[in-house]
Short mmCIF file of C-alpha atoms in Angstrom, two decimals:
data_model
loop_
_atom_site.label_atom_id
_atom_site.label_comp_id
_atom_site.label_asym_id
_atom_site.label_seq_id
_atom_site.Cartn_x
_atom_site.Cartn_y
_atom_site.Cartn_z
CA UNK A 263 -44.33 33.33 -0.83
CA UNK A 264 -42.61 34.49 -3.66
CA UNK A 265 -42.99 32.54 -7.27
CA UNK A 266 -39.95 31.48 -9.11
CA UNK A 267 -40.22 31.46 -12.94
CA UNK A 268 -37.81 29.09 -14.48
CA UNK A 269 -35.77 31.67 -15.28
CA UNK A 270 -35.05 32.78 -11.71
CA UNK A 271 -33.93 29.09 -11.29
CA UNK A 272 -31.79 29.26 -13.99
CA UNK A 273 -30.10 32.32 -13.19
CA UNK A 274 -29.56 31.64 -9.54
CA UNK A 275 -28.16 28.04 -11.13
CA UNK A 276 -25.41 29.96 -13.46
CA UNK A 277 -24.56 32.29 -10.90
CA UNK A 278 -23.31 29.65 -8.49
CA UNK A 279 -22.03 27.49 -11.46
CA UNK A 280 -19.53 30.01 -11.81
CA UNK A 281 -18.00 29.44 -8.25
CA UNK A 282 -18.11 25.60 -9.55
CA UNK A 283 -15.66 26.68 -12.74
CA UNK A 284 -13.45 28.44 -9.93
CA UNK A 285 -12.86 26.08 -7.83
CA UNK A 286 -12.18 23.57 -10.47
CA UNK A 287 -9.53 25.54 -12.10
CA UNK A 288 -7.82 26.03 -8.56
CA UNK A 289 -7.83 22.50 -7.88
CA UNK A 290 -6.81 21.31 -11.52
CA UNK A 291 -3.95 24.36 -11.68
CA UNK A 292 -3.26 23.75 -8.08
CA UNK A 293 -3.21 19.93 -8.02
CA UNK A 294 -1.04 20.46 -11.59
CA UNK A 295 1.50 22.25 -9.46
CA UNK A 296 1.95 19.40 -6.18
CA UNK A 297 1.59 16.37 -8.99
CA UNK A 298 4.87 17.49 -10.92
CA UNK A 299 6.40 17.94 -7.78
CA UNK A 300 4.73 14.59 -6.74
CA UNK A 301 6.02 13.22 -10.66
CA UNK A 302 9.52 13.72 -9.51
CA UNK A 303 9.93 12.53 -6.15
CA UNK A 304 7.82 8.90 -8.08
CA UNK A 305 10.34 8.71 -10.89
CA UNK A 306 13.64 10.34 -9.26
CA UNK A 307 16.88 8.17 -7.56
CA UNK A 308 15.45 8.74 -3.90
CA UNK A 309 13.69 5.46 -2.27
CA UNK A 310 12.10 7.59 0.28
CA UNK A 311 10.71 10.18 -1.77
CA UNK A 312 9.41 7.16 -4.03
CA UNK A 313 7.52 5.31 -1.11
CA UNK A 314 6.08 8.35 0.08
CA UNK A 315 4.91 9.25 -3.22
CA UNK A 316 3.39 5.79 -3.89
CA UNK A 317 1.92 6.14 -0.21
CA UNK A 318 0.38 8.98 -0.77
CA UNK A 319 -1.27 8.22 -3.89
CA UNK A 320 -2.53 4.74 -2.21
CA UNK A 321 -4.20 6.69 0.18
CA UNK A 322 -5.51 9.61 -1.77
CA UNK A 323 -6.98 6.97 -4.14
CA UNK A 324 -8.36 4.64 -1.99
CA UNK A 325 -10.42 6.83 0.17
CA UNK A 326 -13.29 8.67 -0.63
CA UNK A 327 -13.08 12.72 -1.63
CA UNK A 328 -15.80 13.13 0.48
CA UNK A 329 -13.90 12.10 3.66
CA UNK A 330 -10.66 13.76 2.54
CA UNK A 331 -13.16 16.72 2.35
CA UNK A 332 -14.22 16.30 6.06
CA UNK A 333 -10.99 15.40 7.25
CA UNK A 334 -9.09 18.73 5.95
CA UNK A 335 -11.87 20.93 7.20
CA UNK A 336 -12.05 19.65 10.26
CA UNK A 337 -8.50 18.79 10.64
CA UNK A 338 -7.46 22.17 9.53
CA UNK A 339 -10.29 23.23 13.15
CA UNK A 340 -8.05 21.16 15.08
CA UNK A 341 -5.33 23.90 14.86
CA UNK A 342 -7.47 26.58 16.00
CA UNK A 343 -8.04 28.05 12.72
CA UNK A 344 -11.49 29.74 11.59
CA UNK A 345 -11.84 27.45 8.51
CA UNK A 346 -13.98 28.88 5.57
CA UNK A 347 -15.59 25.99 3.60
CA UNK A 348 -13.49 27.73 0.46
CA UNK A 349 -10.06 27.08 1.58
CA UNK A 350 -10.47 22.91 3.00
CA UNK A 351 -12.66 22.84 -0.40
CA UNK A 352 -9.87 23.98 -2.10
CA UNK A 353 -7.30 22.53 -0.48
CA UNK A 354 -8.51 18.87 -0.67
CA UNK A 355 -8.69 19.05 -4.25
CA UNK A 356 -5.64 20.41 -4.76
CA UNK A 357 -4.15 17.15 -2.97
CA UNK A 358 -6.42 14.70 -4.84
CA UNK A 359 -6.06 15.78 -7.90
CA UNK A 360 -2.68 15.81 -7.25
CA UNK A 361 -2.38 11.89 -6.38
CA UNK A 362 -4.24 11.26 -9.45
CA UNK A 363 -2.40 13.25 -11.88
CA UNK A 364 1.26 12.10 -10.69
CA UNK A 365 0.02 8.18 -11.42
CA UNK A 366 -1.26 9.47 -15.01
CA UNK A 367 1.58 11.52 -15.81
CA UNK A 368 4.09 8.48 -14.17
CA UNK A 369 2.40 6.37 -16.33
CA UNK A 370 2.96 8.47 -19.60
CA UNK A 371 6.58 8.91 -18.61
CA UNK A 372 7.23 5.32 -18.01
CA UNK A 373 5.42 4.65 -21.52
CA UNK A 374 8.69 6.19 -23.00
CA UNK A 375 10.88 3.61 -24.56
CA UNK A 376 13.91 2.71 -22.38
CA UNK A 377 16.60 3.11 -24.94
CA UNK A 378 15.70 6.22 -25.21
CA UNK A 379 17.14 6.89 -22.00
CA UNK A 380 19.66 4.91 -23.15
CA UNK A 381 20.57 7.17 -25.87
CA UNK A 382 20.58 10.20 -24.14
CA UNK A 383 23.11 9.23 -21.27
CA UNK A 384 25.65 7.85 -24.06
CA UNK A 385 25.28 11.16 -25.53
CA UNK A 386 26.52 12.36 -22.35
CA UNK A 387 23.55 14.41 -21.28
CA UNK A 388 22.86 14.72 -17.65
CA UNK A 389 19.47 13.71 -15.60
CA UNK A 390 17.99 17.20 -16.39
CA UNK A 391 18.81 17.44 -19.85
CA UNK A 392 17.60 13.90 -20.32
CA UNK A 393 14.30 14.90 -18.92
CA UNK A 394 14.08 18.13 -20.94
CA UNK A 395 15.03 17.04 -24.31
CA UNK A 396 14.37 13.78 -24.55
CA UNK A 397 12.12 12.06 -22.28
CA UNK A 398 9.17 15.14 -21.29
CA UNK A 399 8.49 15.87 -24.87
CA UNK A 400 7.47 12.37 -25.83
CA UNK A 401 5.73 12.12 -22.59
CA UNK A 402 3.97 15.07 -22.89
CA UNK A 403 2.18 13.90 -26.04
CA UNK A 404 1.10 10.87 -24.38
CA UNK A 405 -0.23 13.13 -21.25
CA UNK A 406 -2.26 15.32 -22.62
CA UNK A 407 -5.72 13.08 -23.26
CA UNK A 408 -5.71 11.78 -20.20
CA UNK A 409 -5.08 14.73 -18.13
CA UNK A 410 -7.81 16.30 -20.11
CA UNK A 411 -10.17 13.80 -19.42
CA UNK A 412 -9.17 13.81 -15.89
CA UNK A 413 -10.29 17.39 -15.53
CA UNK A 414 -13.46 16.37 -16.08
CA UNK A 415 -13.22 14.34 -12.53
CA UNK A 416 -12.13 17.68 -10.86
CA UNK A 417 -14.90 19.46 -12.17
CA UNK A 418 -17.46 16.39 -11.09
CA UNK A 419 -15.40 16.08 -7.93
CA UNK A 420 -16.42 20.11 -6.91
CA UNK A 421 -19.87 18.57 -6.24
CA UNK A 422 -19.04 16.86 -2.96
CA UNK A 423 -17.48 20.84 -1.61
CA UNK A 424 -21.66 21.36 -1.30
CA UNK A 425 -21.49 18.73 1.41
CA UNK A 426 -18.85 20.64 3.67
CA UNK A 427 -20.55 23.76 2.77
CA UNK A 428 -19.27 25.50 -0.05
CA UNK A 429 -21.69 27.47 -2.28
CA UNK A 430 -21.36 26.12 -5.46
CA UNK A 431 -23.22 24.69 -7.94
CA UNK A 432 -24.66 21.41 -6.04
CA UNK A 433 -25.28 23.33 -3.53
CA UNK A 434 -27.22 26.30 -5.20
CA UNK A 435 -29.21 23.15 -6.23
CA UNK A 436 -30.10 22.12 -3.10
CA UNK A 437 -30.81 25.90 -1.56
CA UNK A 438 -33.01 26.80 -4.43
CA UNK A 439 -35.20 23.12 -4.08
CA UNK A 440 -35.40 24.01 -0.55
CA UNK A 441 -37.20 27.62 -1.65
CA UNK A 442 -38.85 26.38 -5.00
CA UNK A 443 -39.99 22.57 -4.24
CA UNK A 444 -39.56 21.89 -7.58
CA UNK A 445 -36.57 19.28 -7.02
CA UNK A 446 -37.05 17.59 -10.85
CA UNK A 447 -36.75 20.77 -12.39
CA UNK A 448 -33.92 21.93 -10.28
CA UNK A 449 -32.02 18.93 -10.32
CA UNK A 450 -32.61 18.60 -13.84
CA UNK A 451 -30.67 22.19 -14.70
CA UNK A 452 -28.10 21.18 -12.50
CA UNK A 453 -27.35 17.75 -14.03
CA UNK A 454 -27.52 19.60 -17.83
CA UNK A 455 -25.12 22.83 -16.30
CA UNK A 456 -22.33 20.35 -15.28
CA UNK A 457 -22.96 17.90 -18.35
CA UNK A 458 -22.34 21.64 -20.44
CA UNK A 459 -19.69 22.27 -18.21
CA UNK A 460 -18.25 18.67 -19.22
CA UNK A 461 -18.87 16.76 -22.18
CA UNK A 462 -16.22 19.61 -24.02
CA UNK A 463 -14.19 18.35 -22.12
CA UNK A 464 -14.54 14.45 -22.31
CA UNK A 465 -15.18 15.36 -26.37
CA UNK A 466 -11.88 17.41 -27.23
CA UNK A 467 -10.06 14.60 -24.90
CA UNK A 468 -11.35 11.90 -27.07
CA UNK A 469 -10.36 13.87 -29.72
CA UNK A 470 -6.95 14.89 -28.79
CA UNK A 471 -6.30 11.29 -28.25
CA UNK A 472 -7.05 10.52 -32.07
CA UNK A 473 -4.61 13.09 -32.88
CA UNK A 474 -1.71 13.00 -30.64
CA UNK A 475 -1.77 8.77 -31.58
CA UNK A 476 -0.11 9.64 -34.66
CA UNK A 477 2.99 8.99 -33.36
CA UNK A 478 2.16 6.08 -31.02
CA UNK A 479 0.67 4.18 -33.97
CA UNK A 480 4.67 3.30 -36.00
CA UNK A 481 5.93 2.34 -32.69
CA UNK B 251 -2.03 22.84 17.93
CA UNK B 252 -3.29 21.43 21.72
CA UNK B 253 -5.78 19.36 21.04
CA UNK B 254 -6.25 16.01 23.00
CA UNK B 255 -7.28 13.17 20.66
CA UNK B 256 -9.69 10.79 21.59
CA UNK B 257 -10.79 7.83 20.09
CA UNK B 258 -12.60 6.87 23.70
CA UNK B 259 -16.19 6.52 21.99
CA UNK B 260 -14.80 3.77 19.72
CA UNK B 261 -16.02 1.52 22.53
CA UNK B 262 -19.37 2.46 22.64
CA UNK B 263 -19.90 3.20 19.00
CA UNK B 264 -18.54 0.14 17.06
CA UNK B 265 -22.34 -1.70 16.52
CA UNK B 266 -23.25 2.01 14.68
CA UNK B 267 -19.79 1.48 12.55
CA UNK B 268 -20.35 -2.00 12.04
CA UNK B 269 -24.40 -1.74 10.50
CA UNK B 270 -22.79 1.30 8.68
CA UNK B 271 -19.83 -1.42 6.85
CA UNK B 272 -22.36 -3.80 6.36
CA UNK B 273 -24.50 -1.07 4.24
CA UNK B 274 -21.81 0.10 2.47
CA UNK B 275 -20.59 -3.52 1.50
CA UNK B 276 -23.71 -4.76 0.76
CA UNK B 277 -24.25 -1.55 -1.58
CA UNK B 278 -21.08 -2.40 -3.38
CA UNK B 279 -22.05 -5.84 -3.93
CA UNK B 280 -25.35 -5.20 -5.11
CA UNK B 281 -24.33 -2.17 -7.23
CA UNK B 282 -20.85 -4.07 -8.69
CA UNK B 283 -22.86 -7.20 -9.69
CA UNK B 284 -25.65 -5.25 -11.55
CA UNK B 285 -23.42 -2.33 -12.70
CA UNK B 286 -21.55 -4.92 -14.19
CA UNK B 287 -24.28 -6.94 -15.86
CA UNK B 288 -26.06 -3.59 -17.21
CA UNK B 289 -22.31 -2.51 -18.48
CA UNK B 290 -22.18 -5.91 -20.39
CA UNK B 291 -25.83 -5.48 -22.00
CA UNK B 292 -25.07 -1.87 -23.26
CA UNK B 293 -21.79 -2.75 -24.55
CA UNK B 294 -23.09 -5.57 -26.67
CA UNK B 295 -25.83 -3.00 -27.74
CA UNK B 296 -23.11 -0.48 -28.37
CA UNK B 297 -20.91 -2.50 -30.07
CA UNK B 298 -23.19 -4.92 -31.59
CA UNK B 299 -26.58 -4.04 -31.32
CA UNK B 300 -29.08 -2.06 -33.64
CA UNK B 301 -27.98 1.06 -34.25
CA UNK B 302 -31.19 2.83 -32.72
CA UNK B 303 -30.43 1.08 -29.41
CA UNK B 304 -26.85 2.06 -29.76
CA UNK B 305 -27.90 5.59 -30.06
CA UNK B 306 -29.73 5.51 -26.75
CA UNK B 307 -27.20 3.67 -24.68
CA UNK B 308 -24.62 6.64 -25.85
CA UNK B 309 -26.44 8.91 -24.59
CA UNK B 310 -26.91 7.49 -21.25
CA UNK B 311 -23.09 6.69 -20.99
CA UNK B 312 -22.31 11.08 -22.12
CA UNK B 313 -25.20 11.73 -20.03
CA UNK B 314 -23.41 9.86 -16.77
CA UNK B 315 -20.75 9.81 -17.29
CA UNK B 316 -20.34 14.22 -17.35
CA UNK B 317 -22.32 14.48 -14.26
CA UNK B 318 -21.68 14.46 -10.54
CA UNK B 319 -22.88 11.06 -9.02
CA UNK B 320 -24.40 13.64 -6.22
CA UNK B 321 -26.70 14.98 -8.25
CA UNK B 322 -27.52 11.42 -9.94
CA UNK B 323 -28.19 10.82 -6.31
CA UNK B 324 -30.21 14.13 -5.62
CA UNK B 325 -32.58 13.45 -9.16
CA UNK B 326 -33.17 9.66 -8.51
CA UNK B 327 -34.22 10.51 -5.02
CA UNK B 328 -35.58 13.70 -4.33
CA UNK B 329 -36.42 14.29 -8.80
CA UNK B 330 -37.74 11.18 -9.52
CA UNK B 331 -40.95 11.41 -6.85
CA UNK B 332 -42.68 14.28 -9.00
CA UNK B 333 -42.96 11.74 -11.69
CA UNK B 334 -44.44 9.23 -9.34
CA UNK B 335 -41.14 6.83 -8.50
CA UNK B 336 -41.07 7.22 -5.12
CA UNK B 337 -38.16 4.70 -3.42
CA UNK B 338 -36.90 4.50 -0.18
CA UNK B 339 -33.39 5.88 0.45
CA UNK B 340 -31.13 2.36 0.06
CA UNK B 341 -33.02 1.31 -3.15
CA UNK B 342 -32.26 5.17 -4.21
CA UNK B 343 -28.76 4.85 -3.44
CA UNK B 344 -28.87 1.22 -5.01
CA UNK B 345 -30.58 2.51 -8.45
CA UNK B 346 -28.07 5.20 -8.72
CA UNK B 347 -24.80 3.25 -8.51
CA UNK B 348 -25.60 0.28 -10.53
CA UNK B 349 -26.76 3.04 -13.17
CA UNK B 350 -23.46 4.86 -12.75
CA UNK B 351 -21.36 1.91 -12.87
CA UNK B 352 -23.68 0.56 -15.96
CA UNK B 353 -22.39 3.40 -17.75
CA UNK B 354 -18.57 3.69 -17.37
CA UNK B 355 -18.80 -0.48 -17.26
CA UNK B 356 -20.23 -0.25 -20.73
CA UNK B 357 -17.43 2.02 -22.03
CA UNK B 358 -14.54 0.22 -20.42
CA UNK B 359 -15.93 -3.33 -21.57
CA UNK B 360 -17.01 -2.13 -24.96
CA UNK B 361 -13.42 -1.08 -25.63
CA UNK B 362 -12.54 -5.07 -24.69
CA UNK B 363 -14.93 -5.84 -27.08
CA UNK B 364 -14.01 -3.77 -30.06
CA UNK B 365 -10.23 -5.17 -29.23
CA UNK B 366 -11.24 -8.91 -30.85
CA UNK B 367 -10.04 -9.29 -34.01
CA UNK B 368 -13.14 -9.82 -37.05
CA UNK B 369 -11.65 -12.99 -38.09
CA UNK B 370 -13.12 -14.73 -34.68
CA UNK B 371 -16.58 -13.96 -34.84
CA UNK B 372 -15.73 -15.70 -38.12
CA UNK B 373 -14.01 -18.45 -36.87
CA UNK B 374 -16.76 -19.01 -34.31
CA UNK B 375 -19.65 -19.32 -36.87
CA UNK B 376 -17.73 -21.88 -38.70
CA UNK B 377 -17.58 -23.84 -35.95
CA UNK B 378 -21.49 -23.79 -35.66
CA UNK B 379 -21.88 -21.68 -32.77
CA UNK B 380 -24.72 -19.69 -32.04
CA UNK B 381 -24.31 -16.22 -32.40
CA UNK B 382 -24.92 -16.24 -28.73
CA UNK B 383 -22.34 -18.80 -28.24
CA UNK B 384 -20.01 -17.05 -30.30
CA UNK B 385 -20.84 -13.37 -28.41
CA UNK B 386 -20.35 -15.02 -25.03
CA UNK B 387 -17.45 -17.35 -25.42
CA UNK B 388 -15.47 -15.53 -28.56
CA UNK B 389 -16.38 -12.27 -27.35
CA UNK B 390 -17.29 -11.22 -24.19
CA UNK B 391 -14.75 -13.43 -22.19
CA UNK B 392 -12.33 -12.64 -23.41
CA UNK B 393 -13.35 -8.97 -23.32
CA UNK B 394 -13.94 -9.24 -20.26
CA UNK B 395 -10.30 -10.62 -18.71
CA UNK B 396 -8.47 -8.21 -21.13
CA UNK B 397 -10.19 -5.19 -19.10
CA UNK B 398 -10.33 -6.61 -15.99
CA UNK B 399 -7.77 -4.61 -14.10
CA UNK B 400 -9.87 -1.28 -15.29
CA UNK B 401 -13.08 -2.61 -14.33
CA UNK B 402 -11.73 -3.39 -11.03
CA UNK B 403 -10.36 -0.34 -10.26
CA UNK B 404 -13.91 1.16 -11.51
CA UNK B 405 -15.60 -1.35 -9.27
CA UNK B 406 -13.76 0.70 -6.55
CA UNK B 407 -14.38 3.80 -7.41
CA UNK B 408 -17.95 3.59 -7.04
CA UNK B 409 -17.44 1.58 -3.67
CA UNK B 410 -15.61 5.05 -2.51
CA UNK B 411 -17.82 7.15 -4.38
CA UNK B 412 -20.86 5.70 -2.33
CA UNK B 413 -19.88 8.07 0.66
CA UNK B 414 -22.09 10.37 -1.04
CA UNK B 415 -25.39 8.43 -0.20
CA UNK B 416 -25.04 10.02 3.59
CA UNK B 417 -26.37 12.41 1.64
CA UNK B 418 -29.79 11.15 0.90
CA UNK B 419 -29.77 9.28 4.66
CA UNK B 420 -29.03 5.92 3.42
CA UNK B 421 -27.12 4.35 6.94
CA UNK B 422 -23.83 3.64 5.18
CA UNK B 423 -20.17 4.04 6.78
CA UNK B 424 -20.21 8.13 6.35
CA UNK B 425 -23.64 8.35 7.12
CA UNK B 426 -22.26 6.60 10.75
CA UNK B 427 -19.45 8.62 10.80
CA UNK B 428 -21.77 11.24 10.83
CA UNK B 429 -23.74 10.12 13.49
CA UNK B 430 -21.17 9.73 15.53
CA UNK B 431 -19.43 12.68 15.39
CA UNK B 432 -22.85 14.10 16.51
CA UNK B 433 -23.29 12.38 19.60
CA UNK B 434 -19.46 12.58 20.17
CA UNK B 435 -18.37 16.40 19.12
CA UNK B 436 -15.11 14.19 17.74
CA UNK B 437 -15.23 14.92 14.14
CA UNK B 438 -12.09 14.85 13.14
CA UNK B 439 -11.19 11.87 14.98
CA UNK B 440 -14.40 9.76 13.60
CA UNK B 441 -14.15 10.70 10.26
CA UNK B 442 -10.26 9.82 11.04
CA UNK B 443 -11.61 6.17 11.59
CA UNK B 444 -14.10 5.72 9.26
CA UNK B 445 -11.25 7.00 6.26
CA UNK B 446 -8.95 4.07 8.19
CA UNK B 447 -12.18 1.62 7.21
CA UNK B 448 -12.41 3.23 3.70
CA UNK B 449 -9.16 2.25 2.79
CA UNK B 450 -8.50 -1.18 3.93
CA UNK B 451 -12.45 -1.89 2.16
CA UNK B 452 -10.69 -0.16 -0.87
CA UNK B 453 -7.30 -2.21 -0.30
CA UNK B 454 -9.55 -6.03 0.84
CA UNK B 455 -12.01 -5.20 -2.58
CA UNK B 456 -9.18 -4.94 -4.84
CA UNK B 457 -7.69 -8.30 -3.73
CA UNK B 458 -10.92 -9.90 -3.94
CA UNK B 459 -11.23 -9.05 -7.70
CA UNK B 460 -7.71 -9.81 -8.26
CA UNK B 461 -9.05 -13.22 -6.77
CA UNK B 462 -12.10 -13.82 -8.68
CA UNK B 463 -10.01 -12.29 -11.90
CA UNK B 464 -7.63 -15.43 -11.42
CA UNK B 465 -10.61 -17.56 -10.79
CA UNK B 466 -12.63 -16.41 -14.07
CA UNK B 467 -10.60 -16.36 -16.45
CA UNK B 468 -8.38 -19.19 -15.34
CA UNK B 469 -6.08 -19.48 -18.34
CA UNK B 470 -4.20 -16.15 -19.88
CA UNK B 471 -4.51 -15.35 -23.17
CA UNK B 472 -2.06 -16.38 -25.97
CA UNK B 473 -0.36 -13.15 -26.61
#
């Protein structure tokens, strides 16, 4: 039996964490994409595209990742496709994060004073232009904190992909405690690469939040 | 796509589905009612405490609160034995949500906390209360009912999050679903059912705390 230095732990550790950092920028970028789509079918004129929106968000957030996980992979079988643990990873993600970002970004949208819709249509502007000039920039400010911090979900939310069989971090984790027996140590690297991977993240969200209040705080 | 479903089994499976419900309630329970609690002592220490112990309880919320409850899972259970806690896989699963919950409980009820105005701390001392008295009845309930709906919703989180303890064999709902689809070769259609259970426990759990919210904090706060 081969020995493994701490270093080889490590290493095999960072290599995997980097399919971790990939698969969380799909899903974020990804689930960014469906949840603006998402964001205007919630806040547009059409009562179906609402209640399907609010559906889907209901059931996206009040079911475990880990069964959304099973249920794509093997639901995607069920069509007689060959499916790699990559793509339902992926793909699973992309629809959570989706459901979660349309209820933040709904909520940061709704946050926007009503008279200043108001305004706008007695200037005569149209839905779009409303949207564009007047109510998306204020939104935006509000947004961007909490969509940070949300990305540190997706990242933590990669960590169930290991159970379906994706390679990643968790997963590297468990393969190299199988080979090493040295599960404290293991564990331990794993826990401090995602809290590295992180706690920027939760930090510059915090942060952002102190500094895009500025203009929250006259209201 | 010619597949036939078939949710036959259900009829011979249910007791397995049942025991797993009952696990994954009773982990909830156990893990919302201590979560809770151990939320409310580190936001008092946080907010109120010596500054030493407030040092230490922020770094157990950063340290949680960035990492995967997996691999909170994975250390408690399959880390913690080289040190010499050895557990059994419920009281592993147990130990690691209240812990997780203690720590995104303490941040959500802290910021309840840090909402009550000086002047009634004040207000409570010169009515001769304790300091307990005034930290319980000035402080912390009314904390508490301001961030009620966000605790709730955290409450439920963790309840869904809990899947993951298939992972270290505790006999929860997954960890049946599982099972089943083992015996059954009907994955899809028993992870189908148990995501069906998920959501009306996520939908019933809400309620309750709506429930016990009402029942509480009876009156609502003078705005």
């Amino acid at each position: 039996m081969t020995d493994f230095t701490t270093w080889d732990i490590l290493r095999n550790l960072l290599l995997a964490a980097r399919w971790t950092v990939l698969l969380s920028l799909v899903s974020f970028i990804g689930g960014s994409l469906v949840g603006v789509a998402l964001l205007f079918a919630r806040i547009g004129k059409s009562g179906g595209g609402r209640a399907f929106v609010k559906a889907y968000v209901e059931i996206f957030q009040g079911t475990p990742l880990l069964m959304q996980l099973f249920l794509t992979f093997f639901g995607l079988g069920l069509f007689g496709i060959d499916v790699p643990a990559w793509l339902a990873a992926g793909l699973a993600l992309i629809l959570w994060s989706a459901a979660f970002l349309t209820e933040i970004w709904r909520g940061c949208v709704e946050s926007v004073a009503k008279g200043q819709w108001e305004a706008s249509s007695s200037l005569g502007m149209g839905y779009l232009q409303q949207m564009r000039w007047v109510i998306l920039p204020q939104a935006l400010r509000v947004a961007v904190p909490p969509t940070v911090g949300f990305s540190v979900q997706v990242v933590k939310g990669t960590a169930l992909t290991s159970i379906i069989g994706f390679v990643e971090l968790s997963k590297a984790g468990t393969m190299v405690t199988n080979a090493t027996f040295e599960p404290f140590t293991v564990y331990g690297f794993v826990a401090l690469i995602y809290f590295c991977l992180c706690w920027p993240l939760s930090k510059s969200s915090q942060i952002l939040e102190r500094k895009l209040n500025v203009a929250h705080r006259n209201h | 796509m010619n597949y036939a479903f078939d949710f036959g089994w259900l009829f011979d499976y249910w007791p397995v589905l049942v025991k797993g419900i009952l696990i994954t309630v009773e982990l909830t329970l156990v893990g919302g009612i201590l979560g809770v609690s151990l939320g409310i002592a580190c936001a008092w220490a946080r907010a109120l405490g010596p500054r030493w112990l407030g040092a230490i309880v922020a770094t157990y919320v950063e340290l949680i609160r960035n990492t995967p409850f997996l691999i909170q899972l994975f250390f408690i259970f399959f880390g913690l034995p080289a040190l010499g806690v050895r557990m059994g896989e419920l009281e592993a699963a147990n130990l690691a949500m209240v812990i997780n919950l203690g720590a995104y409980g303490c941040e959500i009820i802290r910021a309840g906390i840090q909402a009550t105005p000086r002047g009634q701390f004040e207000a409570g001392a010169s009515l001769g209360m304790s300091r307990i008295q005034t930290f319980w009845y000035v402080v912390l309930v009314p904390a508490l009912q301001r961030i009620w709906p966000a605790l709730s919703s955290q409450i439920v989180i963790v309840m869904l999050g809990s899947a993951a303890v298939s992972q270290i064999a505790a006999e929860d709902l997954t960890f049946a679903a599982n099972f089943i689809q083992s015996r059954s070769f009907r994955a899809f259609e028993s992870y189908f059912v148990a995501t069906l259970i998920y959501l009306a426990l996520a939908i019933g759990l809400r309620q309750l705390l709506r429930g016990l919210g009402w029942t509480i904090f009876p009156r609502r706060a003078a705005r």
